[in-house]
Short mmCIF file of C-alpha atoms in Angstrom, two decimals:
data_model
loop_
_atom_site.label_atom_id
_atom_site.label_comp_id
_atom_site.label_asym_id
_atom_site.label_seq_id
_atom_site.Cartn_x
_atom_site.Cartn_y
_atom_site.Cartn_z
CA UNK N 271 -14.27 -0.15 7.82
CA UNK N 272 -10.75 -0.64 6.30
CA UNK N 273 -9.99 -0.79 2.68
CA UNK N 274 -7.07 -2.55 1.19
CA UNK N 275 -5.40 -2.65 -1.86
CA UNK N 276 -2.41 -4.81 -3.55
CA UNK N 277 0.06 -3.45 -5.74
CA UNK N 278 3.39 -4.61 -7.35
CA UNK N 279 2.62 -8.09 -8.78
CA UNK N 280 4.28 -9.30 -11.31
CA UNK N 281 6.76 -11.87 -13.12
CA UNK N 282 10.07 -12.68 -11.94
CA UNK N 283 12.95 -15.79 -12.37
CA UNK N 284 13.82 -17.90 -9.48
CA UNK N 285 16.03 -16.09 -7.26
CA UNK N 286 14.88 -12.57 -7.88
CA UNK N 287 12.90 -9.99 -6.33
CA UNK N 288 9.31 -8.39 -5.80
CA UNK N 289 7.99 -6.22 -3.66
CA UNK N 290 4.54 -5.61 -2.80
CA UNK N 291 2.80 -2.85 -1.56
CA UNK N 292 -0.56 -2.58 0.33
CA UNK N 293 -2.47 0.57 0.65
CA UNK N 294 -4.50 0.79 3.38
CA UNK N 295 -7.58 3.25 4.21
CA UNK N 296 -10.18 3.34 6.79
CA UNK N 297 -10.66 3.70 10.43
CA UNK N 298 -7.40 1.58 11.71
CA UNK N 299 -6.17 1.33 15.08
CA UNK N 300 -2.85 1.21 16.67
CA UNK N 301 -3.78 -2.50 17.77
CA UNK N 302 -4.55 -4.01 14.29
CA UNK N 303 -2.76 -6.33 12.90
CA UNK N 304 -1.74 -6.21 9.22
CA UNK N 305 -1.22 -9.65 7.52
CA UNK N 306 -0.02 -11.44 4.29
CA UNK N 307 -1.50 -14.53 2.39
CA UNK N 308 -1.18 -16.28 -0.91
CA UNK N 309 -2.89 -18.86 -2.38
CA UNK N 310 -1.78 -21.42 -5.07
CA UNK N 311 -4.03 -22.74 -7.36
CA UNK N 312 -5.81 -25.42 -6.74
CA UNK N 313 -4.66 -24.90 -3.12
CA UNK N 314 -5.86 -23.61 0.43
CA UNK N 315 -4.84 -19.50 1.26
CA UNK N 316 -2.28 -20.18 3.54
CA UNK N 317 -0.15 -17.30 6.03
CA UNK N 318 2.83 -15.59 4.92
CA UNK N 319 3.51 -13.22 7.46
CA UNK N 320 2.43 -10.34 9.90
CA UNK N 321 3.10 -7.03 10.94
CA UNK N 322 1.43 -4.99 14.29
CA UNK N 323 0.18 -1.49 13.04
CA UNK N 324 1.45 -0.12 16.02
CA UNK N 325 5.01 -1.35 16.76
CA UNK N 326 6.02 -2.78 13.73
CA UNK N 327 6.61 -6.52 15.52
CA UNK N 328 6.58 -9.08 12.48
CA UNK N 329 6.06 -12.68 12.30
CA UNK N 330 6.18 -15.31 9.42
CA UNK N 331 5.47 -18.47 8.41
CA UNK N 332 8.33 -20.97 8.16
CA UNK N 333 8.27 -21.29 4.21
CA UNK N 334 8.99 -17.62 4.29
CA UNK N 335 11.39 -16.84 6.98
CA UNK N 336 14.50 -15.40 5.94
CA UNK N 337 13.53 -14.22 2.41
CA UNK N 338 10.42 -12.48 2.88
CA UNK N 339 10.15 -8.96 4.90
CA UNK N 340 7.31 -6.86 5.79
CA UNK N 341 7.58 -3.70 7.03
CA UNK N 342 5.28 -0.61 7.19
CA UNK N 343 5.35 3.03 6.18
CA UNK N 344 2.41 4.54 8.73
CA UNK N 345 2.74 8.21 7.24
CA UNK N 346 2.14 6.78 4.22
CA UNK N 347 -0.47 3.79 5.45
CA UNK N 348 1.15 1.23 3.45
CA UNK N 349 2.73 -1.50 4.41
CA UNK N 350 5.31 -3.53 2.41
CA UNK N 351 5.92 -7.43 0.98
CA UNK N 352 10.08 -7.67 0.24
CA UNK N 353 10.35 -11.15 -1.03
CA UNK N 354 13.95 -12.35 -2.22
CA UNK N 355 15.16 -15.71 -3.23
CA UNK N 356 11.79 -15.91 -4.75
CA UNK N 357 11.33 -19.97 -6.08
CA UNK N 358 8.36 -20.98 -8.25
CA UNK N 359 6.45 -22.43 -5.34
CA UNK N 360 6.17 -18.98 -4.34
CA UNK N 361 3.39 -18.71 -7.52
CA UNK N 362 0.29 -17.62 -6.08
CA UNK N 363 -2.26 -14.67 -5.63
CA UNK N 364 -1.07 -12.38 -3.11
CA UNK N 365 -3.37 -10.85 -0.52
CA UNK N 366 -2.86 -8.67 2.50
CA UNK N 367 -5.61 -8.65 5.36
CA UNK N 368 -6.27 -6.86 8.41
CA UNK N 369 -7.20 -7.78 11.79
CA UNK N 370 -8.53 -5.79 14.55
CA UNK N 371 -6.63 -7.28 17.46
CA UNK N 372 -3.90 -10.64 17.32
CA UNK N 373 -6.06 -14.09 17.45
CA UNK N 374 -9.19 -12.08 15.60
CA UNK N 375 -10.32 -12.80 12.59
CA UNK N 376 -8.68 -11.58 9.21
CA UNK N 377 -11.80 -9.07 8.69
CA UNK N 378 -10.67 -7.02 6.01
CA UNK N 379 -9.51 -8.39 2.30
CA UNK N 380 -7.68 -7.15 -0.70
CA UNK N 381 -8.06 -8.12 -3.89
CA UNK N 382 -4.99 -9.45 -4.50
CA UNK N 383 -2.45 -9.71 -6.68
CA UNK N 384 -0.53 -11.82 -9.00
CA UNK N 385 3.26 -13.26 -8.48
CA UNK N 386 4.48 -15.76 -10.76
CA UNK N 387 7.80 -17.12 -10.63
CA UNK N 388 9.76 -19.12 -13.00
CA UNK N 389 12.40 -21.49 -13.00
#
């Protein structure tokens, strides 16, 4: 089992910066995946991005690219959510995931958190 949990929400003006943190516990393996998603109200969870536990190789979805960084801390079993430029469509609930291998399913859930960004 792997346990994850969101920090660093929060409210910020169009073009500023968050970070968010997720804390991760469990039995975890060099080939999981670690992943983030947001949803919008009233709209489907969609990917942000994706980091391997094991070498640190990212990937992100096209709305995010170039503003948005995740990175990982493994002594300290966190990994990390930079997001700059932030624009209100970037409202949503924040959640990171894990996966046990790339292409599995997202098996493991946070309970997200809150970023809200204003014009």
């Amino acid at each position: 089992q792997v346990q994850l949990v969101e920090s660093g929400g929060g409210s910020v003006q169009a073009g500023g910066s968050l970070r968010l943190s997720c804390a991760v516990s469990g039995r975890i393996f060099s080939s999981y995946g670690v992943g983030w998603f947001r949803q919008a109200s009233g709209k489907e969870r969609e990917f942000v991005g994706r980091i391997t536990w094991s070498g640190g190789i990212t990937t992100y979805a096209d709305s995010v690219k170039g503003r948005f960084t995740i990175s990982r801390d493994n002594a300290k079993n966190t990994v990390y959510l930079q997001m700059n430029s932030l624009k209100p469509e970037d409202t949503a609930v924040y959640y990171c995931s894990a996966q046990e291998m790339y292409g599995r399913r997202w098996d493991y859930w946070g309970q997200g958190t809150q970023v809200t960004v204003s014009s």
